[in-house]
XYZ file of C-alpha atoms in Angstrom:
718
model
C 66.478 120.181 97.578
C 64.203 119.357 100.499
C 63.762 121.628 103.516
C 63.072 120.179 106.950
C 63.057 121.492 110.486
C 65.515 119.789 112.816
C 65.520 120.819 116.473
C 63.996 124.138 115.463
C 66.580 124.800 112.757
C 65.741 124.922 109.028
C 67.956 122.547 107.027
C 68.123 122.011 103.267
C 69.360 118.641 101.989
C 69.295 116.742 98.727
C 66.195 114.739 97.941
C 66.750 111.122 98.985
C 68.890 112.074 101.982
C 68.139 110.703 105.415
C 67.505 112.463 108.701
C 71.057 111.489 109.721
C 72.474 113.346 106.713
C 70.396 116.391 107.616
C 71.666 116.267 111.196
C 75.275 116.076 109.977
C 74.729 119.117 107.778
C 73.127 121.011 110.651
C 75.962 120.068 113.006
C 73.594 118.221 115.321
C 74.915 114.908 116.685
C 72.619 111.890 116.790
C 74.035 108.891 118.692
C 74.580 105.828 116.502
C 76.572 102.609 116.151
C 75.684 100.801 112.931
C 75.677 103.929 110.729
C 78.936 104.769 108.946
C 79.195 107.395 106.218
C 81.104 105.034 103.888
C 78.830 102.012 104.339
C 75.283 101.127 103.357
C 72.390 101.654 105.762
C 71.654 98.707 108.066
C 69.445 100.335 110.743
C 70.009 97.456 113.132
C 71.389 99.120 116.272
C 68.399 101.521 116.682
C 70.521 103.904 118.731
C 69.659 106.785 116.410
C 65.913 106.811 117.185
C 64.456 110.315 116.887
C 61.016 111.865 117.257
C 59.407 112.770 113.925
C 56.188 114.763 114.071
C 53.104 112.710 113.090
C 55.073 109.443 113.264
C 53.464 107.015 115.738
C 56.783 105.964 117.270
C 60.458 107.009 117.263
C 62.160 106.407 113.910
C 65.794 105.520 113.070
C 67.487 108.664 111.737
C 69.905 106.684 109.553
C 67.132 104.949 107.561
C 64.365 107.556 107.466
C 64.282 109.608 104.229
C 63.550 113.308 104.569
C 60.325 114.742 103.163
C 59.398 118.347 102.522
C 58.314 120.093 105.725
C 59.314 117.211 108.011
C 59.755 118.254 111.671
C 62.395 116.268 113.572
C 63.321 116.457 117.242
C 66.478 114.634 118.284
C 66.800 115.843 121.869
C 63.284 115.958 123.305
C 62.049 113.593 126.001
C 60.560 111.087 123.558
C 63.826 110.749 121.568
C 66.048 110.620 124.655
C 63.831 107.996 126.322
C 63.972 105.837 123.185
C 67.750 106.160 122.936
C 68.239 105.304 126.610
C 66.015 102.282 126.180
C 68.149 101.039 123.290
C 71.294 101.603 125.322
C 69.890 99.534 128.182
C 69.243 96.643 125.832
C 72.725 96.925 124.302
C 74.331 96.726 127.737
C 72.252 93.754 128.913
C 74.724 91.246 127.494
C 77.797 93.447 127.276
C 80.607 92.191 129.554
C 81.379 95.722 130.859
C 85.093 94.919 130.954
C 86.245 98.436 130.106
C 89.248 98.379 132.484
C 90.937 95.613 130.461
C 89.547 96.414 127.009
C 92.008 97.577 124.341
C 89.297 99.840 122.964
C 88.928 101.653 126.286
C 89.257 105.406 125.825
C 88.255 105.349 122.143
C 85.111 103.235 122.305
C 81.825 104.587 120.938
C 79.782 102.401 123.242
C 81.739 103.587 126.258
C 81.315 107.229 125.246
C 77.589 106.980 124.589
C 76.943 104.903 127.697
C 78.043 107.908 129.748
C 75.280 110.019 128.230
C 72.558 107.445 127.634
C 73.295 104.565 130.031
C 71.635 104.013 133.389
C 73.362 104.072 136.757
C 72.438 100.449 137.370
C 71.160 97.488 135.374
C 67.776 95.858 135.805
C 69.133 92.697 134.195
C 70.275 90.131 136.767
C 70.432 86.982 134.640
C 73.674 85.403 133.418
C 75.180 87.189 130.443
C 75.820 85.352 127.193
C 79.363 84.310 126.274
C 80.621 84.025 122.698
C 83.428 81.533 121.962
C 86.894 82.849 121.092
C 87.716 82.924 117.373
C 91.095 82.924 115.608
C 90.867 84.635 112.206
C 94.536 85.272 111.443
C 97.590 87.234 112.617
C 96.193 90.770 112.273
C 92.727 90.925 113.850
C 91.891 89.684 117.324
C 88.378 88.273 117.908
C 89.131 87.117 121.440
C 86.281 89.095 123.018
C 83.335 88.745 120.657
C 81.055 88.801 123.712
C 81.413 92.587 123.371
C 79.900 92.572 119.868
C 76.654 94.551 119.506
C 75.892 93.204 115.997
C 76.156 96.544 114.232
C 77.451 94.586 111.167
C 79.877 97.358 110.182
C 82.614 94.756 109.692
C 80.353 92.595 107.531
C 79.328 95.513 105.326
C 82.921 96.744 105.082
C 83.979 93.381 103.693
C 81.165 93.289 101.162
C 81.246 96.896 100.033
C 84.787 98.228 100.483
C 87.150 95.250 100.626
C 85.006 93.359 98.125
C 85.229 90.088 100.080
C 82.545 88.955 102.507
C 84.809 87.236 105.023
C 82.624 87.895 108.071
C 78.921 87.263 108.414
C 76.226 86.790 111.043
C 75.099 83.280 111.875
C 72.115 82.137 113.978
C 69.390 84.409 115.337
C 68.362 86.253 118.473
C 70.700 85.970 121.431
C 72.555 83.171 119.620
C 73.596 85.468 116.762
C 77.360 85.722 116.203
C 79.684 87.523 113.830
C 82.124 84.959 112.490
C 83.950 83.561 109.500
C 82.569 80.368 108.072
C 84.019 76.848 107.953
C 87.064 77.993 109.903
C 88.328 80.511 107.344
C 90.673 83.366 108.247
C 90.294 87.049 107.416
C 92.754 87.606 104.577
C 91.730 90.854 102.886
C 94.566 93.329 102.312
C 92.275 96.010 103.817
C 91.111 93.964 106.810
C 92.685 96.205 109.454
C 90.081 98.878 108.746
C 87.539 96.651 110.485
C 89.375 97.417 113.710
C 88.867 101.162 113.205
C 85.171 100.966 112.363
C 84.235 98.532 115.148
C 82.341 100.747 117.634
C 83.149 98.444 120.575
C 86.150 96.320 121.567
C 85.073 93.200 119.680
C 87.660 93.548 116.881
C 91.079 94.738 118.012
C 94.604 94.816 116.608
C 96.450 91.604 117.407
C 99.979 93.116 117.151
C 99.018 96.169 119.252
C 96.903 94.280 121.809
C 97.778 94.962 125.471
C 100.831 97.067 124.576
C 99.550 100.555 125.460
C 96.508 102.564 126.486
C 95.066 105.005 124.002
C 95.490 107.996 126.332
C 99.212 107.211 126.711
C 99.856 107.654 122.999
C 101.021 110.785 121.210
C 99.515 111.234 117.742
C 101.627 112.508 114.854
C 100.847 112.854 111.150
C 102.811 111.029 108.475
C 102.606 109.553 104.960
C 102.759 105.907 103.916
C 106.179 104.876 102.507
C 104.868 101.832 100.597
C 102.715 102.006 97.465
C 102.006 105.064 95.337
C 98.733 106.080 96.987
C 100.518 108.250 99.541
C 97.986 107.327 102.221
C 97.844 109.806 105.100
C 98.641 108.260 108.471
C 98.473 108.999 112.160
C 101.460 107.372 113.854
C 100.868 106.790 117.557
C 103.930 106.898 119.788
C 104.776 106.005 123.381
C 108.206 106.450 124.987
C 109.810 107.276 121.628
C 108.524 104.019 120.145
C 105.947 103.606 117.369
C 103.086 101.607 118.876
C 100.341 101.836 116.278
C 99.466 103.316 112.875
C 95.922 104.361 111.914
C 94.455 106.338 108.993
C 94.291 110.114 108.810
C 91.185 110.956 106.806
C 91.820 112.579 103.441
C 88.943 112.285 100.960
C 91.178 113.089 97.981
C 93.662 110.293 98.664
C 92.838 107.431 101.023
C 89.429 108.575 102.337
C 89.328 107.029 105.830
C 91.049 103.733 104.935
C 94.603 102.386 104.792
C 96.000 99.086 103.556
C 97.222 96.486 106.031
C 100.847 97.035 105.027
C 100.461 100.736 105.912
C 98.935 99.768 109.251
C 101.121 96.893 110.447
C 104.552 97.436 108.855
C 105.549 99.506 111.902
C 106.526 96.219 113.590
C 109.740 96.265 111.534
C 110.723 99.603 113.100
C 111.169 97.868 116.454
C 112.616 94.594 115.167
C 115.930 92.997 116.058
C 117.072 93.523 112.470
C 117.420 97.281 112.927
C 120.903 98.597 112.219
C 121.748 101.046 114.994
C 125.472 101.759 114.444
C 127.793 101.981 111.424
C 129.582 98.716 110.650
C 132.698 97.814 108.645
C 133.666 94.399 107.323
C 137.263 93.698 108.349
C 138.855 90.344 107.634
C 135.470 88.890 106.749
C 133.962 89.921 110.098
C 131.591 92.787 110.853
C 132.730 95.317 113.431
C 130.873 98.291 114.874
C 132.604 101.632 114.327
C 131.793 105.303 114.848
C 130.356 107.525 112.112
C 133.603 109.396 111.502
C 135.507 106.184 110.824
C 132.808 104.742 108.577
C 132.311 107.882 106.492
C 136.041 108.502 106.093
C 136.443 104.892 104.962
C 133.728 105.392 102.330
C 135.054 108.781 101.183
C 138.641 107.523 100.890
C 137.465 104.410 99.068
C 135.449 106.441 96.534
C 138.379 108.790 95.930
C 140.750 105.870 95.381
C 138.388 104.063 92.993
C 137.778 107.278 91.052
C 141.535 107.755 90.701
C 142.193 104.131 89.689
C 139.184 103.395 87.485
C 137.525 106.721 86.738
C 134.291 108.245 88.016
C 132.254 106.097 85.610
C 133.056 103.056 87.764
C 131.018 104.482 90.679
C 127.220 104.281 90.846
C 124.187 104.499 93.107
C 121.106 102.273 93.159
C 118.313 104.064 95.034
C 115.043 102.634 96.261
C 111.863 104.275 94.879
C 110.718 104.405 98.518
C 113.388 107.019 99.323
C 112.444 110.665 99.851
C 112.805 113.508 97.359
C 115.589 114.975 99.461
C 117.509 111.691 99.490
C 117.148 111.292 95.719
C 118.377 114.823 95.050
C 121.429 114.478 97.277
C 122.317 111.015 95.954
C 122.083 112.286 92.354
C 124.067 115.439 93.198
C 126.721 113.342 94.965
C 127.180 111.088 91.919
C 127.329 113.981 89.486
C 129.660 115.869 91.784
C 132.028 112.893 91.548
C 131.741 113.020 87.760
C 129.469 109.996 87.390
C 125.974 109.820 85.875
C 125.364 106.321 87.221
C 122.252 106.672 89.373
C 118.947 104.881 88.964
C 115.843 104.020 90.965
C 114.316 101.679 88.315
C 115.558 98.528 89.996
C 112.826 96.211 88.696
C 112.651 97.593 85.138
C 113.669 95.592 82.079
C 113.641 98.587 79.714
C 115.311 101.938 80.339
C 114.124 104.748 78.071
C 114.507 108.470 78.736
C 111.091 110.041 79.361
C 110.070 113.634 78.544
C 108.614 114.039 82.043
C 107.643 112.077 85.124
C 105.391 109.097 84.441
C 102.248 109.362 86.572
C 98.648 108.229 87.062
C 97.304 110.504 84.338
C 94.338 111.554 86.476
C 93.476 112.194 90.122
C 93.121 109.400 92.652
C 89.647 110.615 93.624
C 88.496 110.385 89.995
C 89.053 106.604 90.025
C 85.833 106.307 92.051
C 83.874 107.997 89.247
C 85.156 106.055 86.241
C 82.686 104.475 83.837
C 85.212 102.445 81.834
C 88.702 101.293 82.789
C 91.307 99.058 81.161
C 94.065 97.749 83.440
C 97.170 96.300 81.789
C 99.706 94.170 83.652
C 98.653 94.620 87.257
C 97.567 92.453 90.148
C 95.435 95.456 91.024
C 94.061 94.384 94.385
C 97.449 93.409 95.831
C 99.688 95.959 94.090
C 97.448 98.956 94.908
C 94.789 98.028 97.501
C 93.400 101.562 97.885
C 93.243 102.190 94.135
C 91.422 98.867 93.808
C 88.812 99.875 96.358
C 88.292 103.178 94.505
C 87.654 101.278 91.272
C 85.440 98.871 93.229
C 83.299 101.894 94.178
C 83.073 102.815 90.503
C 82.031 99.264 89.593
C 79.187 99.431 92.104
C 77.978 102.516 90.208
C 78.125 100.707 86.853
C 81.752 100.974 85.723
C 82.931 98.232 83.339
C 86.433 96.960 84.123
C 88.602 95.282 81.467
C 91.951 93.630 82.067
C 94.929 92.401 80.061
C 97.067 90.105 82.148
C 98.950 86.837 82.108
C 97.001 84.457 84.319
C 93.446 84.443 85.583
C 94.539 84.577 89.236
C 95.842 88.102 88.557
C 92.898 89.414 86.570
C 89.691 87.636 87.515
C 86.677 88.765 89.492
C 87.818 86.730 92.493
C 91.405 87.966 92.279
C 90.355 91.614 92.177
C 87.298 91.228 94.444
C 85.114 92.989 91.896
C 83.300 92.037 88.690
C 85.611 92.157 85.664
C 83.627 92.656 82.471
C 86.327 91.637 79.986
C 89.560 89.721 80.476
C 92.211 89.118 77.819
C 94.743 86.573 79.045
C 98.122 86.222 77.378
C 101.743 85.641 78.339
C 103.662 88.843 79.227
C 105.628 88.699 75.966
C 102.267 88.806 74.128
C 100.791 91.820 75.939
C 101.980 94.126 73.180
C 100.152 91.994 70.618
C 97.057 91.876 72.845
C 97.014 95.667 73.107
C 97.574 95.897 69.348
C 94.539 93.637 68.880
C 92.432 96.024 70.985
C 93.773 98.947 68.913
C 92.875 97.050 65.723
C 89.323 96.515 66.979
C 88.989 100.226 67.778
C 90.441 101.165 64.368
C 87.943 98.841 62.677
C 85.039 100.403 64.557
C 86.144 103.982 63.853
C 87.399 103.447 60.325
C 90.946 104.638 61.025
C 94.374 103.083 60.532
C 95.661 100.988 63.426
C 99.107 101.879 64.835
C 100.294 98.251 64.617
C 99.262 94.995 62.989
C 96.628 93.340 65.152
C 93.695 90.976 64.911
C 90.278 92.102 66.101
C 89.561 88.983 68.154
C 86.336 88.583 70.099
C 88.119 89.416 73.375
C 89.748 92.494 71.804
C 86.414 93.630 70.349
C 84.757 93.332 73.764
C 87.422 95.551 75.372
C 87.262 98.003 72.461
C 83.472 98.223 72.686
C 83.719 98.876 76.406
C 86.280 101.679 75.978
C 84.280 103.305 73.192
C 81.287 103.613 75.540
C 80.852 105.758 78.625
C 82.242 109.212 79.398
C 84.856 108.969 82.149
C 87.521 106.464 81.079
C 91.070 105.486 81.993
C 93.764 103.119 80.764
C 95.998 102.159 83.673
C 99.369 100.481 83.208
C 100.346 98.383 86.210
C 103.696 97.495 87.758
C 104.258 94.571 85.384
C 103.586 96.828 82.378
C 105.962 99.508 83.717
C 108.706 96.912 84.295
C 108.072 95.167 80.970
C 110.806 94.734 78.370
C 108.521 96.548 75.884
C 107.227 99.164 78.335
C 107.628 102.131 75.976
C 105.767 100.358 73.149
C 102.972 99.374 75.542
C 102.676 103.039 76.555
C 102.664 104.187 72.910
C 99.809 101.791 72.086
C 97.918 102.778 75.232
C 98.261 106.456 74.268
C 96.845 105.752 70.792
C 93.895 103.873 72.291
C 93.389 106.667 74.807
C 93.355 109.296 72.074
C 90.793 107.333 70.044
C 88.473 106.581 72.986
C 88.872 109.722 75.092
C 90.462 107.811 77.969
C 93.232 109.153 80.169
C 96.414 107.068 80.166
C 98.667 106.620 83.164
C 100.826 104.389 85.308
C 99.636 103.087 88.663
C 103.335 103.518 89.661
C 105.007 101.076 91.986
C 106.302 102.851 95.071
C 105.704 105.756 97.418
C 108.075 108.026 95.500
C 108.350 106.627 91.969
C 107.132 109.961 90.583
C 109.398 111.910 92.938
C 112.476 109.937 91.850
C 111.927 111.130 88.278
C 111.425 114.735 89.375
C 114.610 114.660 91.467
C 116.706 113.384 88.568
C 117.501 109.960 90.043
C 118.027 108.517 86.550
C 121.035 108.665 84.221
C 120.749 111.724 81.976
C 123.693 111.228 79.659
C 125.889 108.192 79.115
C 125.357 106.915 82.630
C 124.617 103.273 83.358
C 121.050 102.262 84.108
C 120.064 99.953 86.971
C 120.198 96.857 84.767
C 123.777 97.614 83.670
C 124.888 98.482 87.191
C 123.443 95.214 88.497
C 125.279 93.318 85.760
C 128.606 93.940 87.516
C 129.910 96.964 85.617
C 130.828 99.016 88.707
C 133.795 99.064 91.059
C 131.989 101.033 93.790
C 128.277 100.813 94.503
C 126.116 102.819 96.914
C 122.858 101.049 97.770
C 120.353 103.564 99.119
C 117.615 101.873 101.155
C 117.346 98.732 99.037
C 118.294 95.073 98.898
C 118.975 94.186 95.231
C 118.401 90.496 95.868
C 114.735 91.250 96.697
C 114.175 94.699 95.181
C 115.536 94.304 91.661
C 114.912 92.397 88.449
C 118.343 90.770 88.883
C 117.143 88.907 91.978
C 119.613 86.383 93.368
C 122.027 87.108 90.508
C 122.648 90.547 92.052
C 124.731 88.897 94.773
C 127.393 87.676 92.342
C 127.620 90.972 90.435
C 127.892 93.047 93.601
C 130.446 90.639 95.069
C 132.708 91.532 92.142
C 132.781 95.232 93.117
C 135.695 96.602 95.119
C 133.434 98.449 97.554
C 129.707 98.167 98.275
C 128.178 100.664 100.696
C 124.691 99.965 102.040
C 122.643 102.789 103.523
C 119.723 101.089 105.260
C 117.688 101.089 108.487
C 118.316 97.328 108.669
C 121.178 94.851 108.705
C 120.831 94.283 104.981
C 123.116 93.106 102.153
C 125.670 91.810 104.659
C 126.839 89.065 102.294
C 128.382 91.433 99.754
C 128.597 94.855 101.462
C 131.775 96.347 102.902
C 130.127 99.147 104.889
C 126.713 99.428 106.547
C 125.459 102.928 107.362
C 122.304 103.101 109.529
C 119.807 105.546 108.012
C 116.435 106.518 109.424
C 113.156 104.965 108.231
C 110.253 107.281 107.404
C 109.238 107.635 111.067
C 112.637 108.990 112.104
C 113.364 111.515 109.358
C 111.647 114.453 107.708
C 111.064 114.064 104.001
C 108.782 114.425 101.000
C 106.963 111.904 98.799
C 105.176 112.535 95.499
C 102.315 110.093 94.977
C 100.935 108.653 91.735
C 98.765 111.699 90.983
C 101.688 114.115 91.453
C 100.633 115.327 94.915
C 103.577 116.550 96.987
C 103.323 115.471 100.634
C 105.885 116.357 103.258
C 106.192 114.681 106.646
C 108.218 115.067 109.832
C 110.015 112.575 112.042
C 107.606 111.212 114.646
C 110.249 109.628 116.913
C 113.945 110.179 117.553
C 116.373 108.072 115.485
C 117.147 104.699 117.059
C 120.682 104.364 118.421
C 123.250 105.972 116.108
C 120.834 106.050 113.163
C 120.902 109.263 111.125
C 118.584 110.645 108.413
C 119.901 109.624 104.984
C 119.939 113.219 103.726
C 122.387 114.134 106.514
C 124.577 111.120 105.777
C 124.764 111.997 102.072
C 125.467 115.652 102.829
C 128.350 114.841 105.199
C 129.746 112.276 102.765
C 129.739 114.935 100.025
C 131.535 117.337 102.395
C 134.230 114.719 103.069
C 134.630 114.326 99.308
C 135.126 118.120 99.030
C 132.152 118.507 96.691
C 130.690 122.030 96.446
C 127.010 122.920 96.974
C 126.247 120.641 99.913
C 125.916 123.178 102.701
C 122.348 122.315 103.707
C 121.087 122.974 107.219
C 117.737 121.182 106.901
C 115.789 118.879 104.636
C 113.717 121.901 103.571
C 116.891 123.514 102.219
C 117.441 120.420 100.086
C 113.824 120.395 98.892
C 114.116 123.975 97.668
C 116.801 122.867 95.225
C 114.340 120.620 93.348
C 112.269 122.592 90.814
C 108.505 122.081 90.660
C 107.938 120.514 94.085
C 107.429 123.635 96.177
C 103.625 123.456 95.801
C 101.043 120.860 96.820
C 100.778 119.585 93.248
C 103.562 119.040 90.725
C 103.076 121.367 87.693
C 101.411 119.695 84.720
C 104.388 120.389 82.459
C 106.585 118.158 84.633
C 104.183 115.186 84.455
C 104.135 113.511 81.070
C 103.051 110.087 79.841
C 103.811 110.796 76.178
C 105.791 108.217 74.233
C 107.288 108.442 70.761
C 108.465 104.820 70.800
C 107.985 102.803 67.649
C 105.611 99.886 68.195
C 107.435 96.712 67.172
C 105.474 93.516 67.666
C 107.983 90.862 68.654
C 107.239 87.227 69.389
C 110.497 86.838 71.263
C 110.049 85.700 74.845
C 111.501 88.301 77.215
C 110.611 86.653 80.519
C 108.192 87.601 83.245
C 108.352 91.246 84.465
C 109.785 91.645 87.958
C 106.951 92.519 90.348
C 107.034 92.305 94.141
C 104.228 90.512 95.948
C 102.149 92.555 98.395
C 104.268 91.856 101.492
C 107.664 91.807 99.746
C 107.477 95.328 98.328
C 110.146 96.878 100.568
C 112.359 96.220 103.568
C 109.776 97.408 106.070
C 106.991 95.013 105.076
C 109.473 92.148 104.675
C 110.412 92.533 108.347
C 106.906 93.030 109.760
C 106.283 89.756 111.586
C 102.494 89.781 111.502
C 102.332 90.632 107.795
C 104.638 87.712 107.030
C 102.201 85.359 108.790
C 99.297 86.317 106.519
C 97.888 84.074 103.779
C 99.210 86.464 101.106
C 102.761 86.261 102.440
C 102.632 82.465 102.762
C 101.231 82.121 99.247
C 104.011 84.333 97.828
C 106.650 82.324 99.701
C 105.262 79.059 98.326
C 105.236 80.445 94.771
C 108.844 81.624 95.126
C 109.858 78.175 96.359
C 108.126 76.573 93.369
C 109.872 78.952 90.956
C 113.282 78.196 92.503
C 112.599 74.459 92.307
C 111.658 74.717 88.624
C 114.740 76.863 87.914
C 116.965 74.324 89.674
């Protein structure tokens, strides 16, 4: 530790820290623009100049290391004069268009100009103008004349997103931040550049000119998309969601969110919202009241149960639903006498698990890994915030290995990080590839391998990597979880983990994949799994917040199987499944209902509604409760979502108990050469109904690329 004196106060900081770090610890604010706690030091704005005793001139606090006995003054005349001088230079070319700037009211430059700016400018020459730039549908660079060249956006791309999409060209007053050769900004984390821009140079294109920051109410929430469980601040005006920004949580998302967390709110206000119950009568959709719709559903379920038995009724639930919705949907089915409920819509194998499959470690620990093997995941697109955590680890020396099908899903460019070892094989050969790695480890350790494998050079390289280092993890991605041999893949991964000291876990697909398992949203006895239900074995189907055509392994074939059912009831915030549904019930999206998600690490996170339900929309837990009451099922007298939550064991604390999280597998490892097809995995902006209906996200390069690939697949299939 090093002790310094800062504004007369003794402060102890770690050796190698800067004056800025010491000031943060002492609670003393030093004005700055280019410094950001998550980015490298640039020291190019000079706003943080401070007076250091015995130094001939003011020094930048962000780039000056502390030394024993150093005396620093941040608020004396010398420091203030230097800071005001820097501010004057920064404002020389600034357009001073605060009244029309989207950043007005939350702009660092605006705030600091009040304290350090002059009352008038000595600069009378013409100000420079920077040409307008179009870098895609998410970020606006219309007013780059405001840019003060802090390079936060450039460093963010290099260090956090892993892709240097922005850079500085030219020199002096001709310097500009721009993309090169007309490229767009396509990173799945790009929206964070808007947050870290200290002026109004980078703004949100969808939000632009729609509201003023002081008009917005700020309410906490949790992301309903991938399994990170990113903490959000949802900003609301006139009962309408206007913007979504990150809520800092170092243990989960730090101060970042993915673009689909940030921009999917557009779907909440889209024309596709379902605002009233609808019935299909004579082939035409008609709007009805809730009483009519629910009585129609209840009577239909009773009739089908009488005619065909309870086993002919089933529920397919989205893994993006809340714990409360899962519990009530499962209780409703079992109250009817059916065990047909499943959330595993994209799975090809359905095996009962001893506990909830989970990450196997904490999210924060991903940043500290020294060795990691990722199996069957397009890591950067499936889990953007997990990828950036692992990217941090790589910058500290972590060696990443991957087993995947094609190089575009597992290369250094695809993951925006160096990948030390890559073993490419078709999905049906992943089991053999993992067996080869196990064989290489067995050869090195002199033990018996769990399955017949060949210690190839690629397998040896991965084995050598996993046998080194201290903090290690084997992570099974969405494609591995949905694989036809998922249980055997897990069994092999567990053996490798036991031999190398690595934790083993699933990245898990959706916001509440872990919660669905805890709430019992899987068949426990002789019930049908999702694959069987989607094969047309039901007479009545309840679709909770999903569109099987897009959200299941059955894909387009789901239409034909669901068309054969006597009654299909869709509970959705959107006008979905209209081709084969008989009833549409409008349920609230995550912004209009209270609920609970359990993320990949088993963290329980509750959230409240941030706006009132749109039109006649109702929270799904209320709809399911009333439907159960109409069916005369006992045990559904809940007054609030908290009452429902209390019925689910093990989720009343912030973290799910360890005995309820279990990645063990006793599956026999059978190496089969039989081709079982490609695992069903959603592309980044097709994951759920919200992102599919977010206009700006669908205009991105990722969405266009996925659409082109789907068109190619359909053409080949035809």
